[in-house]
C-alpha cells in the first residue's frame, strides 16, 4: 500500500518542482523587466558572472556568451510581455519552451569539459544546497530539471 501511495505522489512532487521552477523563472524575468533599460545589462551580466564562476570561459568565449545572453533576454522578454498580457496557455507554453531551448543553446556552446563542470555544479546544488539550487534554477536548468521540463512541454 505504501508503494502505491508513493507512485501517486511522485508525479505530484515532480509537477510541484516544475511549478516552483516556473514561478522562479517568471519572477526573475519580471525583476529584470522591472529594471527598465538596465534590465538587459543586469540579465546578461548576472548569467555571465554566475556561469563564469562555474565553467571559467576563455577570452574567446566571453563575447560569444555575452551576445548569447543579450539575445536570450531580448527574445524571452518579448514572449514574457505577451504572456503577461494574454494570460494564454499557448504563450505560457512558448515561454517555457523558449527557456528550454535557450538552455540547450547555452550548453551547446560549452566545451565538453565546461559542460561537465556546469552539470556537476548544478546537480550538487540540487542535492546538497536547496537555496543555491533555487537561485540557479531561476536562470538555468539542472540536467534533472531540464529532462522533467522537456517531458512535460
Short mmCIF file of C-alpha atoms in Angstrom, two decimals:
data_model
loop_
_atom_site.label_atom_id
_atom_site.label_comp_id
_atom_site.label_asym_id
_atom_site.label_seq_id
_atom_site.Cartn_x
_atom_site.Cartn_y
_atom_site.Cartn_z
CA UNK A 1 0.00 0.00 0.00
CA UNK A 2 2.87 2.40 0.83
CA UNK A 3 4.39 1.80 -2.61
CA UNK A 4 1.10 2.52 -4.34
CA UNK A 5 0.81 5.83 -2.47
CA UNK A 6 4.39 6.69 -3.46
CA UNK A 7 3.61 6.07 -7.13
CA UNK A 8 0.81 8.63 -6.95
CA UNK A 9 2.95 11.16 -5.10
CA UNK A 10 5.93 11.10 -7.46
CA UNK A 11 4.11 12.82 -10.36
CA UNK A 12 2.71 15.38 -7.91
CA UNK A 13 6.17 16.05 -6.48
CA UNK A 14 7.63 16.35 -9.97
CA UNK A 15 4.89 18.75 -11.02
CA UNK A 16 5.46 20.71 -7.80
CA UNK A 17 9.14 21.08 -8.66
CA UNK A 18 8.29 22.20 -12.17
CA UNK A 19 5.69 24.67 -10.92
CA UNK A 20 8.19 26.10 -8.42
CA UNK A 21 10.86 26.42 -11.12
CA UNK A 22 8.41 28.16 -13.46
CA UNK A 23 7.48 30.64 -10.74
CA UNK A 24 11.16 31.33 -10.07
CA UNK A 25 11.89 31.81 -13.77
CA UNK A 26 8.94 34.17 -14.25
CA UNK A 27 9.88 36.12 -11.14
CA UNK A 28 13.48 36.62 -12.24
CA UNK A 29 12.41 37.83 -15.70
CA UNK A 30 9.83 40.09 -14.07
CA UNK A 31 12.58 41.53 -11.86
CA UNK A 32 14.85 42.26 -14.82
CA UNK A 33 11.98 43.75 -16.85
CA UNK A 34 11.13 45.94 -13.85
CA UNK A 35 14.60 47.48 -14.06
CA UNK A 36 13.72 49.03 -17.42
CA UNK A 37 16.63 49.62 -19.79
CA UNK A 38 19.10 48.38 -17.16
CA UNK A 39 17.35 45.00 -17.06
CA UNK A 40 19.08 43.72 -20.18
CA UNK A 41 22.52 44.58 -18.87
CA UNK A 42 21.76 43.13 -15.47
CA UNK A 43 20.46 39.93 -17.10
CA UNK A 44 23.50 39.18 -19.25
CA UNK A 45 25.93 40.23 -16.53
CA UNK A 46 24.19 38.03 -13.96
CA UNK A 47 24.09 35.00 -16.23
CA UNK A 48 27.67 35.63 -17.31
CA UNK A 49 29.08 36.01 -13.81
CA UNK A 50 27.23 33.02 -12.45
CA UNK A 51 28.29 30.70 -15.22
CA UNK A 52 31.82 32.08 -15.49
CA UNK A 53 32.28 31.13 -11.84
CA UNK A 54 31.48 27.54 -12.73
CA UNK A 55 32.98 26.98 -16.18
CA UNK A 56 35.66 29.71 -16.47
CA UNK A 57 35.13 30.96 -20.02
CA UNK A 58 38.09 31.60 -22.27
CA UNK A 59 38.79 35.09 -23.60
CA UNK A 60 37.43 33.96 -26.95
CA UNK A 61 34.20 32.70 -25.38
CA UNK A 62 33.40 35.82 -23.35
CA UNK A 63 31.96 37.89 -26.23
CA UNK A 64 30.08 34.85 -27.57
CA UNK A 65 28.31 34.28 -24.26
CA UNK A 66 27.64 37.99 -23.77
CA UNK A 67 25.93 38.10 -27.17
CA UNK A 68 24.02 34.89 -26.42
CA UNK A 69 22.71 36.21 -23.09
CA UNK A 70 21.70 39.57 -24.59
CA UNK A 71 19.84 37.84 -27.40
CA UNK A 72 18.21 35.44 -24.95
CA UNK A 73 16.98 38.37 -22.89
CA UNK A 74 15.51 40.19 -25.85
CA UNK A 75 13.76 37.04 -27.01
CA UNK A 76 12.36 35.98 -23.64
CA UNK A 77 11.22 39.49 -22.67
CA UNK A 78 9.11 39.78 -25.81
CA UNK A 79 7.47 36.44 -25.03
CA UNK A 80 7.13 37.31 -21.34
CA UNK A 81 5.41 40.62 -22.11
CA UNK A 82 2.92 38.91 -24.42
CA UNK A 83 2.32 36.11 -21.89
CA UNK A 84 1.61 38.53 -19.05
CA UNK A 85 -0.96 40.45 -21.09
CA UNK A 86 -2.67 37.49 -22.75
CA UNK A 87 -2.60 35.06 -19.81
CA UNK A 88 -2.95 32.46 -22.56
CA UNK A 89 -1.72 28.89 -22.08
CA UNK A 90 -0.16 28.93 -25.56
CA UNK A 91 2.00 31.94 -24.66
CA UNK A 92 3.00 30.35 -21.36
CA UNK A 93 3.97 27.17 -23.18
CA UNK A 94 6.04 29.21 -25.65
CA UNK A 95 7.75 30.96 -22.73
CA UNK A 96 8.74 27.64 -21.18
CA UNK A 97 9.76 26.02 -24.47
CA UNK A 98 11.91 29.05 -25.23
CA UNK A 99 13.65 28.78 -21.86
CA UNK A 100 14.33 25.10 -22.56
CA UNK A 101 15.78 25.88 -25.99
CA UNK A 102 17.86 28.73 -24.56
CA UNK A 103 19.35 26.35 -22.00
CA UNK A 104 20.21 23.91 -24.76
CA UNK A 105 21.72 26.72 -26.86
CA UNK A 106 23.91 27.69 -23.91
CA UNK A 107 25.04 24.12 -23.30
CA UNK A 108 25.87 23.65 -26.98
CA UNK A 109 28.43 26.46 -26.79
CA UNK A 110 30.31 24.92 -23.86
CA UNK A 111 33.26 22.60 -24.32
CA UNK A 112 32.73 19.04 -23.07
CA UNK A 113 34.84 19.82 -20.00
CA UNK A 114 32.88 23.01 -19.26
CA UNK A 115 29.58 21.23 -19.72
CA UNK A 116 30.60 18.53 -17.24
CA UNK A 117 31.63 21.19 -14.68
CA UNK A 118 28.32 23.01 -15.22
CA UNK A 119 26.17 19.89 -14.89
CA UNK A 120 28.08 18.68 -11.83
CA UNK A 121 27.73 22.02 -10.04
CA UNK A 122 24.00 22.27 -10.70
CA UNK A 123 23.49 18.64 -9.64
CA UNK A 124 25.43 19.27 -6.43
CA UNK A 125 23.24 22.30 -5.65
CA UNK A 126 20.14 20.24 -6.35
CA UNK A 127 21.25 17.52 -3.94
CA UNK A 128 23.05 19.42 -1.20
CA UNK A 129 22.09 23.11 -1.31
CA UNK A 130 18.39 23.75 -1.99
CA UNK A 131 18.76 27.52 -1.59
CA UNK A 132 21.50 27.71 -4.22
CA UNK A 133 19.51 25.33 -6.39
CA UNK A 134 16.52 27.69 -6.28
CA UNK A 135 18.73 30.63 -7.20
CA UNK A 136 20.34 28.84 -10.11
CA UNK A 137 17.10 27.27 -11.35
CA UNK A 138 15.64 30.74 -11.75
CA UNK A 139 18.04 31.24 -14.67
CA UNK A 140 19.31 27.75 -15.56
CA UNK A 141 18.26 24.10 -15.56
CA UNK A 142 19.96 21.21 -13.81
CA UNK A 143 20.04 18.13 -16.02
CA UNK A 144 17.27 16.54 -13.96
CA UNK A 145 15.07 19.64 -14.12
CA UNK A 146 15.67 20.07 -17.85
CA UNK A 147 14.59 16.47 -18.51
CA UNK A 148 11.47 16.98 -16.40
CA UNK A 149 10.59 20.15 -18.32
CA UNK A 150 11.20 18.50 -21.69
CA UNK A 151 8.97 15.58 -20.73
CA UNK A 152 6.13 17.94 -19.73
CA UNK A 153 6.43 20.51 -22.51
#
